[in-house]
XYZ file of N, CA, C and O in Angstrom:
776
model
N 57.518 106.830 180.308
C 57.473 108.161 179.747
C 58.705 108.920 180.221
O 58.798 109.298 181.368
N 59.693 109.098 179.320
C 60.925 109.781 179.724
C 60.694 111.281 179.844
O 59.953 111.875 179.075
N 61.362 111.879 180.830
C 61.173 113.316 181.026
C 62.182 114.078 180.176
O 63.181 113.533 179.726
N 61.914 115.343 179.969
C 62.775 116.203 179.167
C 63.376 117.273 180.064
O 62.727 117.718 181.004
N 64.602 117.697 179.789
C 65.272 118.644 180.682
C 64.928 120.115 180.407
O 65.719 120.989 180.702
N 63.772 120.380 179.838
C 63.353 121.763 179.601
C 61.844 121.842 179.731
O 61.155 120.839 179.698
N 61.354 123.061 179.884
C 59.914 123.245 180.100
C 59.174 123.385 178.769
O 59.778 123.728 177.751
N 57.906 123.104 178.807
C 57.040 123.320 177.645
C 55.889 124.217 178.086
O 55.566 124.287 179.274
N 55.300 124.903 177.129
C 54.131 125.733 177.451
C 53.238 125.820 176.214
O 53.665 125.510 175.104
N 52.006 126.224 176.438
C 51.070 126.413 175.327
C 50.024 127.435 175.733
O 49.825 127.718 176.914
N 49.371 128.007 174.732
C 48.290 128.956 174.985
C 47.255 128.828 173.876
O 47.594 128.923 172.692
N 46.010 128.595 174.248
C 44.924 128.500 173.268
C 44.660 129.897 172.712
O 44.528 130.862 173.455
N 44.601 129.991 171.387
C 44.365 131.277 170.716
C 42.935 131.407 170.204
O 42.402 132.505 170.140
N 42.330 130.284 169.813
C 40.987 130.352 169.240
C 40.333 128.967 169.284
O 40.976 127.972 168.990
N 39.064 128.964 169.653
C 38.280 127.729 169.604
C 37.135 127.954 168.615
O 36.446 128.971 168.676
N 36.973 127.008 167.699
C 35.866 127.050 166.746
C 34.920 125.915 167.126
O 35.337 124.763 167.236
N 33.652 126.270 167.352
C 32.680 125.259 167.770
C 31.375 125.431 167.008
O 31.038 126.533 166.571
N 30.641 124.328 166.871
C 29.291 124.417 166.328
C 28.321 124.243 167.493
O 28.594 123.494 168.438
N 27.227 124.969 167.399
C 26.169 124.890 168.404
C 24.903 124.540 167.639
O 24.575 125.188 166.645
N 24.212 123.494 168.083
C 23.022 123.047 167.372
C 21.809 123.171 168.281
O 21.772 122.592 169.369
N 20.842 123.970 167.825
C 19.545 124.050 168.494
C 18.633 123.070 167.760
O 18.828 122.788 166.587
N 17.638 122.568 168.439
C 16.772 121.542 167.852
C 15.644 122.117 166.994
O 14.700 121.413 166.681
N 15.738 123.386 166.633
C 14.661 124.015 165.859
C 15.198 125.154 165.013
O 16.292 125.653 165.248
N 14.387 125.580 164.035
C 14.753 126.710 163.174
C 14.683 128.015 163.948
O 13.996 128.098 164.980
N 15.372 129.021 163.418
C 15.332 130.367 164.016
C 14.830 131.361 162.973
O 15.129 131.236 161.789
N 14.088 132.350 163.439
C 13.601 133.417 162.561
C 14.634 134.544 162.599
O 14.654 135.353 163.526
N 15.503 134.575 161.590
C 16.605 135.537 161.589
C 16.125 136.980 161.467
O 16.723 137.878 162.060
N 15.048 137.215 160.708
C 14.515 138.588 160.595
C 14.030 139.079 161.961
O 14.276 140.226 162.335
N 13.354 138.207 162.706
C 12.879 138.563 164.045
C 14.064 138.887 164.962
O 14.047 139.892 165.665
N 15.070 138.038 164.921
C 16.245 138.263 165.774
C 16.890 139.603 165.434
O 17.234 140.386 166.325
N 17.007 139.904 164.145
C 17.627 141.173 163.733
C 16.836 142.381 164.248
O 17.427 143.356 164.701
N 15.504 142.298 164.203
C 14.703 143.443 164.650
C 14.723 143.600 166.174
O 14.598 144.696 166.688
N 14.890 142.511 166.900
C 14.836 142.572 168.364
C 16.191 142.817 169.023
O 16.248 143.287 170.157
N 17.285 142.460 168.351
C 18.621 142.633 168.945
C 19.424 143.556 168.027
O 19.920 143.135 166.982
N 19.553 144.837 168.418
C 20.153 145.836 167.527
C 21.636 145.623 167.186
O 22.082 146.054 166.134
N 22.379 144.933 168.021
C 23.826 144.787 167.778
C 24.168 143.716 166.737
O 25.326 143.503 166.421
N 23.141 143.085 166.188
C 23.359 141.990 165.241
C 23.474 142.515 163.811
O 22.800 143.458 163.435
N 24.344 141.896 163.016
C 24.488 142.240 161.597
C 23.829 141.140 160.777
O 24.172 139.963 160.925
N 22.890 141.536 159.917
C 22.220 140.560 159.063
C 22.031 141.151 157.680
O 21.271 142.108 157.505
N 22.740 140.614 156.703
C 22.636 141.055 155.309
C 22.480 139.797 154.454
O 23.452 139.289 153.895
N 21.232 139.278 154.373
C 21.002 137.992 153.693
C 21.427 137.972 152.222
O 21.714 136.908 151.689
N 21.506 139.136 151.572
C 21.949 139.162 150.178
C 23.456 138.903 150.066
O 23.942 138.514 149.007
N 24.198 139.100 151.186
C 25.651 138.880 151.177
C 26.068 137.577 151.870
O 27.055 136.958 151.510
N 25.317 137.194 152.921
C 25.663 136.003 153.709
C 24.387 135.437 154.314
O 23.565 136.184 154.852
N 24.172 134.117 154.273
C 22.891 133.545 154.713
C 22.651 133.554 156.226
O 21.538 133.312 156.660
N 23.668 133.859 157.005
C 23.498 133.867 158.460
C 23.623 135.265 159.018
O 24.012 136.191 158.321
N 23.285 135.384 160.297
C 23.507 136.679 160.931
C 24.744 136.604 161.809
O 25.171 135.536 162.226
N 25.346 137.763 162.038
C 26.593 137.831 162.803
C 26.306 138.487 164.146
O 25.794 139.599 164.211
N 26.631 137.777 165.203
C 26.378 138.222 166.571
C 27.734 138.295 167.280
O 28.378 137.287 167.493
N 28.154 139.510 167.623
C 29.451 139.694 168.291
C 29.248 139.955 169.781
O 28.397 140.749 170.162
N 30.056 139.284 170.589
C 30.039 139.491 172.049
C 31.348 140.150 172.471
O 32.402 139.855 171.906
N 31.265 141.011 173.482
C 32.477 141.626 174.031
C 33.054 140.798 175.171
O 34.261 140.659 175.294
N 32.164 140.288 176.050
C 32.622 139.501 177.198
C 31.801 138.232 177.304
O 30.610 138.325 177.575
N 32.363 137.072 177.105
C 33.707 136.850 176.569
C 33.747 137.235 175.093
O 32.725 137.206 174.410
N 34.914 137.592 174.613
C 35.076 138.020 173.224
C 34.828 136.819 172.309
O 35.549 135.822 172.360
N 33.771 136.923 171.485
C 33.411 135.823 170.592
C 32.529 136.351 169.469
O 31.908 137.410 169.592
N 32.489 135.604 168.387
C 31.598 135.916 167.273
C 30.817 134.659 166.948
O 31.387 133.572 166.860
N 29.508 134.837 166.758
C 28.656 133.703 166.383
C 28.038 133.976 165.022
O 27.541 135.074 164.773
N 28.107 132.992 164.151
C 27.377 133.026 162.895
C 26.139 132.173 163.143
O 26.254 130.986 163.459
N 24.966 132.804 163.037
C 23.714 132.132 163.385
C 22.915 131.892 162.105
O 22.694 132.823 161.324
N 22.491 130.651 161.905
C 21.775 130.281 160.682
C 20.326 129.914 160.978
O 19.987 129.507 162.087
N 19.489 130.043 159.952
C 18.062 129.771 160.050
C 17.789 128.358 160.578
O 16.826 128.116 161.291
N 18.640 127.412 160.255
C 18.465 126.004 160.643
C 18.594 125.786 162.154
O 18.323 124.700 162.649
N 19.035 126.830 162.891
C 19.263 126.673 164.325
C 20.692 126.288 164.635
O 21.044 126.033 165.782
N 21.529 126.259 163.601
C 22.947 125.972 163.811
C 23.709 127.282 163.943
O 23.370 128.281 163.307
N 24.743 127.248 164.770
C 25.614 128.404 164.950
C 27.062 127.944 164.891
O 27.371 126.819 165.271
N 27.930 128.821 164.431
C 29.367 128.599 164.512
C 29.900 129.699 165.418
O 29.697 130.884 165.141
N 30.535 129.300 166.504
C 31.059 130.266 167.474
C 32.583 130.220 167.426
O 33.180 129.149 167.538
N 33.206 131.387 167.235
C 34.669 131.471 167.176
C 35.167 132.568 168.103
O 34.407 133.442 168.505
N 36.456 132.508 168.402
C 37.092 133.606 169.130
C 37.371 133.374 170.594
O 38.133 134.118 171.200
N 36.771 132.350 171.196
C 37.026 132.121 172.624
C 38.391 131.459 172.795
O 38.914 130.834 171.876
N 38.960 131.611 173.980
C 40.304 131.095 174.245
C 40.319 129.984 175.294
O 41.376 129.575 175.739
N 39.132 129.517 175.683
C 39.042 128.378 176.605
C 37.656 127.758 176.463
O 36.721 128.408 175.986
N 37.545 126.522 176.919
C 36.252 125.833 176.883
C 35.257 126.568 177.773
O 34.082 126.699 177.428
N 35.740 127.068 178.904
C 34.881 127.816 179.826
C 34.321 129.070 179.149
O 33.129 129.359 179.256
N 35.171 129.807 178.424
C 34.696 131.004 177.704
C 33.678 130.620 176.631
O 32.704 131.340 176.414
N 33.903 129.491 175.965
C 32.970 129.022 174.938
C 31.595 128.775 175.543
O 30.578 129.239 175.017
N 31.542 128.083 176.671
C 30.275 127.788 177.343
C 29.600 129.096 177.769
O 28.393 129.279 177.576
N 30.393 130.024 178.328
C 29.848 131.347 178.729
C 29.250 132.067 177.530
O 28.167 132.650 177.619
N 29.951 132.050 176.397
C 29.481 132.736 175.192
C 28.160 132.147 174.713
O 27.219 132.888 174.402
N 28.065 130.824 174.668
C 26.833 130.169 174.216
C 25.672 130.513 175.150
O 24.578 130.864 174.699
N 25.919 130.456 176.471
C 24.871 130.817 177.442
C 24.417 132.255 177.240
O 23.220 132.550 177.283
N 25.368 133.157 177.010
C 25.037 134.574 176.828
C 24.208 134.791 175.555
O 23.254 135.567 175.555
N 24.552 134.084 174.487
C 23.787 134.204 173.238
C 22.353 133.721 173.457
O 21.401 134.413 173.094
N 22.187 132.560 174.068
C 20.855 131.996 174.318
C 20.050 132.919 175.233
O 18.877 133.206 174.963
N 20.677 133.417 176.319
C 19.989 134.341 177.235
C 19.546 135.602 176.517
O 18.438 136.105 176.747
N 20.402 136.127 175.629
C 20.057 137.341 174.872
C 18.861 137.067 173.964
O 17.952 137.897 173.864
N 18.853 135.911 173.317
C 17.709 135.549 172.470
C 16.427 135.508 173.305
O 15.435 136.141 172.959
N 16.447 134.760 174.400
C 15.256 134.576 175.241
C 14.782 135.918 175.793
O 13.589 136.232 175.758
N 15.723 136.723 176.300
C 15.392 138.036 176.876
C 14.718 138.953 175.853
O 13.899 139.789 176.199
N 15.036 138.760 174.567
C 14.475 139.607 173.518
C 13.324 138.945 172.773
O 12.982 139.332 171.657
N 12.728 137.916 173.389
C 11.515 137.318 172.838
C 11.732 136.326 171.710
O 10.797 136.023 170.964
N 12.947 135.826 171.556
C 13.207 134.805 170.536
C 13.038 133.447 171.208
O 13.692 133.156 172.207
N 12.144 132.638 170.664
C 11.829 131.357 171.269
C 12.988 130.371 171.087
O 13.372 130.042 169.971
N 13.548 129.923 172.212
C 14.603 128.898 172.189
C 14.176 127.814 173.162
O 13.932 128.083 174.335
N 14.044 126.589 172.660
C 13.704 125.494 173.564
C 14.682 124.349 173.363
O 15.357 124.256 172.346
N 14.751 123.502 174.363
C 15.725 122.412 174.322
C 17.097 122.920 174.742
O 17.313 124.114 174.928
N 17.992 122.001 174.877
C 19.347 122.348 175.312
C 20.271 122.370 174.087
O 20.291 121.417 173.306
N 21.040 123.443 173.910
C 21.925 123.493 172.746
C 23.033 122.435 172.853
O 23.547 122.181 173.937
N 23.352 121.809 171.719
C 24.481 120.865 171.668
C 25.706 121.628 171.178
O 25.680 122.214 170.091
N 26.754 121.618 171.971
C 27.979 122.333 171.630
C 29.049 121.307 171.281
O 29.287 120.370 172.032
N 29.682 121.496 170.133
C 30.719 120.568 169.698
C 31.931 121.363 169.200
O 31.816 122.165 168.269
N 33.082 121.138 169.832
C 34.311 121.823 169.414
C 34.797 121.173 168.118
O 34.934 119.961 168.037
N 35.042 121.998 167.118
C 35.518 121.518 165.813
C 37.033 121.624 165.698
O 37.675 120.799 165.074
N 37.597 122.686 166.280
C 39.024 122.939 166.116
C 39.516 123.880 167.213
O 38.862 124.871 167.515
N 40.663 123.537 167.773
C 41.341 124.447 168.704
C 42.665 124.819 168.054
O 43.414 123.948 167.603
N 42.930 126.114 167.988
C 44.206 126.615 167.476
C 44.971 127.159 168.677
O 44.439 127.942 169.458
N 46.224 126.706 168.814
C 47.018 127.120 169.972
C 48.453 127.384 169.557
O 48.921 126.903 168.522
N 49.140 128.150 170.387
C 50.573 128.354 170.224
C 51.273 127.502 171.265
O 50.804 127.401 172.403
N 52.348 126.864 170.888
C 53.117 126.050 171.826
C 54.571 126.479 171.803
O 55.017 127.147 170.871
N 55.308 126.092 172.832
C 56.719 126.470 172.918
C 57.462 125.426 173.739
O 57.016 125.056 174.829
N 58.601 124.948 173.211
C 59.428 124.022 173.987
C 60.651 124.734 174.562
O 61.506 124.096 175.174
N 60.728 126.054 174.351
C 61.760 126.902 174.966
C 63.180 126.428 174.668
O 64.067 126.544 175.509
N 63.368 125.869 173.468
C 64.697 125.434 173.036
C 64.721 125.428 171.506
O 63.685 125.285 170.870
N 65.911 125.601 170.950
C 66.058 125.574 169.493
C 65.956 124.143 168.972
O 66.356 123.195 169.643
N 65.411 124.016 167.753
C 65.195 122.704 167.147
C 65.906 122.651 165.795
O 65.820 123.594 165.008
N 66.611 121.546 165.529
C 67.203 121.306 164.222
C 66.097 120.695 163.358
O 65.804 119.501 163.461
N 65.463 121.523 162.526
C 64.305 121.080 161.746
C 64.689 120.069 160.669
O 63.913 119.170 160.351
N 65.889 120.220 160.102
C 66.376 119.282 159.084
C 66.419 117.860 159.665
O 65.913 116.908 159.088
N 67.008 117.752 160.849
C 67.129 116.467 161.535
C 65.744 115.950 161.970
O 65.445 114.771 161.860
N 64.909 116.871 162.440
C 63.557 116.503 162.888
C 62.743 115.932 161.727
O 62.026 114.941 161.887
N 62.870 116.527 160.543
C 62.130 116.046 159.371
C 62.542 114.618 159.033
O 61.720 113.815 158.589
N 63.804 114.295 159.262
C 64.320 112.955 158.994
C 63.779 111.946 160.014
O 63.447 110.820 159.657
N 63.688 112.361 161.289
C 63.301 111.431 162.364
C 61.795 111.324 162.609
O 61.330 110.295 163.095
N 61.046 112.362 162.322
C 59.607 112.343 162.610
C 58.821 111.811 161.416
O 58.894 112.360 160.319
N 58.033 110.769 161.647
C 57.144 110.267 160.595
C 56.070 111.315 160.325
O 55.735 112.110 161.203
N 55.497 111.284 159.136
C 54.405 112.199 158.765
C 54.804 113.662 158.916
O 54.037 114.480 159.430
N 56.024 113.983 158.473
C 56.508 115.365 158.538
C 56.927 115.843 157.163
O 57.329 115.052 156.311
N 56.851 117.144 156.984
C 57.266 117.761 155.735
C 58.035 119.033 156.070
O 57.577 119.849 156.878
N 59.205 119.186 155.466
C 60.015 120.386 155.703
C 60.635 120.834 154.393
O 61.468 120.137 153.823
N 60.163 121.965 153.899
C 60.693 122.569 152.681
C 60.962 124.042 152.974
O 60.118 124.897 152.721
N 62.154 124.334 153.551
C 62.457 125.690 154.020
C 62.394 126.780 152.950
O 62.150 127.941 153.273
N 62.564 126.403 151.666
C 62.470 127.443 150.633
C 61.026 127.876 150.411
O 60.781 128.955 149.886
N 60.070 127.044 150.848
C 58.658 127.381 150.688
C 58.009 127.858 151.977
O 57.118 128.701 151.951
N 58.440 127.298 153.117
C 57.848 127.655 154.415
C 58.901 127.390 155.492
O 59.508 126.324 155.496
N 59.095 128.336 156.419
C 60.190 128.197 157.396
C 59.966 127.173 158.503
O 60.867 126.913 159.291
N 58.797 126.567 158.551
C 58.515 125.606 159.614
C 58.370 124.191 159.099
O 58.133 123.967 157.918
N 58.496 123.257 160.018
C 58.273 121.842 159.721
C 56.797 121.558 159.998
O 56.266 121.972 161.032
N 56.145 120.870 159.084
C 54.739 120.504 159.264
C 54.704 119.041 159.701
O 55.218 118.175 159.001
N 54.132 118.800 160.859
C 54.091 117.431 161.395
C 52.649 117.046 161.706
O 51.950 117.742 162.436
N 52.219 115.932 161.138
C 50.873 115.403 161.412
C 51.002 114.348 162.498
O 51.443 113.235 162.235
N 50.622 114.728 163.705
C 50.722 113.821 164.846
C 49.506 112.895 164.847
O 48.399 113.328 164.554
N 49.729 111.645 165.200
C 48.628 110.672 165.209
C 47.917 110.601 166.548
O 46.733 110.292 166.600
N 48.649 110.832 167.640
C 48.029 110.780 168.970
C 48.578 111.888 169.849
O 49.716 111.785 170.280
N 47.810 112.928 170.088
C 46.467 113.207 169.553
C 46.537 113.593 168.075
O 47.595 113.976 167.579
N 45.406 113.515 167.409
C 45.324 113.833 165.977
C 45.326 115.342 165.790
O 44.262 115.977 165.806
N 46.509 115.900 165.610
C 46.662 117.338 165.409
C 47.740 117.568 164.358
O 48.494 116.661 164.019
N 47.802 118.798 163.877
C 48.882 119.203 162.980
C 49.691 120.261 163.715
O 49.133 121.197 164.300
N 51.019 120.099 163.685
C 51.907 121.061 164.329
C 52.773 121.730 163.268
O 53.307 121.057 162.380
N 52.890 123.036 163.348
C 53.853 123.786 162.550
C 54.968 124.132 163.523
O 54.762 124.922 164.446
N 56.123 123.518 163.360
C 57.217 123.666 164.316
C 58.296 124.542 163.691
O 58.723 124.303 162.554
N 58.755 125.539 164.439
C 59.782 126.450 163.954
C 61.094 126.189 164.688
O 61.102 125.621 165.776
N 62.204 126.621 164.095
C 63.523 126.354 164.677
C 63.689 126.986 166.051
O 64.498 126.541 166.854
N 62.890 127.985 166.369
C 62.940 128.644 167.681
C 62.340 127.766 168.786
O 62.452 128.088 169.967
N 61.684 126.680 168.393
C 61.000 125.827 169.365
C 59.550 126.231 169.561
O 58.797 125.577 170.274
N 59.155 127.319 168.904
C 57.751 127.746 168.975
C 56.976 126.987 167.913
O 57.540 126.535 166.917
N 55.685 126.827 168.149
C 54.871 126.060 167.215
C 53.417 126.521 167.236
O 52.981 127.188 168.170
N 52.706 126.132 166.195
C 51.264 126.350 166.108
C 50.637 124.966 166.047
O 51.093 124.110 165.288
N 49.611 124.758 166.861
C 48.928 123.466 166.901
C 47.494 123.682 166.429
O 46.809 124.571 166.931
N 47.037 122.879 165.471
C 45.649 122.975 165.009
C 45.030 121.584 164.985
O 45.733 120.591 164.884
N 43.710 121.559 165.061
C 42.998 120.297 164.926
C 42.592 119.625 166.228
O 41.884 118.630 166.205
N 43.024 120.160 167.355
C 42.646 119.558 168.643
C 41.154 119.772 168.876
O 40.574 120.758 168.419
N 40.535 118.843 169.594
C 39.107 118.942 169.911
C 38.889 119.289 171.383
O 37.779 119.589 171.789
N 39.957 119.203 172.182
C 39.868 119.612 173.586
C 41.231 120.129 174.035
O 42.262 119.774 173.455
N 41.211 120.981 175.059
C 42.440 121.640 175.514
C 43.503 120.648 175.963
O 44.694 120.858 175.731
N 43.100 119.541 176.570
C 44.065 118.540 177.045
C 44.880 117.968 175.887
O 46.048 117.607 176.064
N 44.290 117.892 174.691
C 45.024 117.388 173.523
C 46.153 118.329 173.128
O 47.191 117.877 172.653
N 45.950 119.627 173.316
C 46.993 120.604 172.994
C 48.200 120.378 173.898
O 49.338 120.271 173.424
N 47.945 120.269 175.190
C 49.033 120.041 176.149
C 49.762 118.734 175.838
O 50.996 118.670 175.834
N 48.993 117.684 175.547
C 49.583 116.390 175.237
C 50.440 116.460 173.973
O 51.530 115.885 173.917
N 49.965 117.187 172.958
C 50.706 117.313 171.694
C 52.040 118.011 171.917
O 53.075 117.566 171.411
N 52.042 119.098 172.688
C 53.285 119.842 172.946
C 54.272 118.963 173.710
O 55.456 118.895 173.359
N 53.800 118.275 174.730
C 54.685 117.410 175.513
C 55.184 116.219 174.687
O 56.353 115.843 174.779
N 54.299 115.635 173.866
C 54.700 114.511 173.012
C 55.787 114.917 172.023
O 56.786 114.217 171.867
N 55.596 116.056 171.357
C 56.576 116.467 170.344
C 57.899 116.840 171.016
O 58.968 116.549 170.476
N 57.835 117.442 172.195
C 59.066 117.789 172.920
C 59.853 116.522 173.234
O 61.074 116.464 173.026
N 59.168 115.488 173.716
C 59.829 114.210 174.029
C 60.423 113.572 172.774
O 61.564 113.103 172.777
N 59.644 113.570 171.690
C 60.120 112.957 170.442
C 61.354 113.679 169.902
O 62.317 113.042 169.474
N 61.319 115.014 169.928
C 62.455 115.797 169.433
C 63.686 115.583 170.299
O 64.802 115.453 169.793
N 63.483 115.536 171.606
C 64.598 115.335 172.537
C 65.210 113.942 172.348
O 66.426 113.789 172.217
N 64.348 112.940 172.266
C 64.797 111.548 172.109
C 65.562 111.361 170.790
O 66.534 110.604 170.724
N 65.140 112.071 169.735
C 65.780 111.949 168.427
C 67.029 112.819 168.294
O 67.671 112.833 167.247
N 67.362 113.578 169.344
C 68.552 114.431 169.311
C 68.389 115.665 168.441
O 69.367 116.183 167.900
N 67.163 116.154 168.308
C 66.885 117.313 167.452
C 66.919 118.640 168.205
O 66.764 119.698 167.599
N 67.089 118.594 169.522
C 67.133 119.824 170.313
C 68.560 120.363 170.260
O 69.516 119.684 170.630
N 68.699 121.596 169.782
C 70.015 122.212 169.630
C 70.490 122.771 170.962
O 71.664 122.712 171.293
N 69.563 123.340 171.734
C 69.910 123.898 173.035
C 68.892 124.936 173.438
O 68.043 125.329 172.642
N 68.970 125.396 174.700
C 67.992 126.382 175.171
C 68.167 127.727 174.476
O 69.265 128.062 174.038
N 67.076 128.471 174.368
C 67.166 129.818 173.799
C 67.889 130.706 174.793
O 67.841 130.479 176.005
N 68.554 131.718 174.302
C 69.294 132.636 175.170
C 68.412 133.180 176.274
O 67.276 133.556 176.045
N 68.931 133.178 177.478
C 68.172 133.672 178.627
C 67.207 132.666 179.191
O 66.497 132.938 180.135
N 67.155 131.467 178.611
C 66.221 130.453 179.089
C 66.929 129.211 179.602
O 66.341 128.155 179.721
N 68.238 129.350 179.892
C 68.969 128.212 180.426
C 68.382 127.835 181.770
O 68.015 128.682 182.559
N 68.294 126.545 182.028
C 67.746 126.051 183.292
C 68.724 126.281 184.413
O 69.900 126.146 184.291
């Protein structure tokens, strides 16, 4: 594994996860017992439960399934799910069994802190698409880990499709190595010289 002469960084922006309870939920009961919940069944089949700490939104469905979005770490996701379940139980909503939590998608920002020649990168990277007249970034479908990266000439990128935080870090480091090895790095951004 060859090293690169510049630093990389990333930051998780949003985690989307499904939470599965082993039983149905009475959404009308939940709405009457927890005042902060939004439930308009004529507009949307689930209820909307917003948390402030950690900041998250849960879409809760009658089937006992939930979609939780907005957390920025796996730890925050677990905290949010625990808080939702505790709020249900505290307000007399029957919850039994252990919820199954499954991360569906992690969206993160990455940075290799150097300029990238996207034209050259599109030529060297397999599974890439670069059409600057339509979109200013290069779209790269990485196979390991299985993520999609939107890479910009500034060296900044958006990573989607990761299922765990470690995959985000691996994707940023992998693409940095590939770009460096292929000679696609133009140089450090101003003020970021090593």
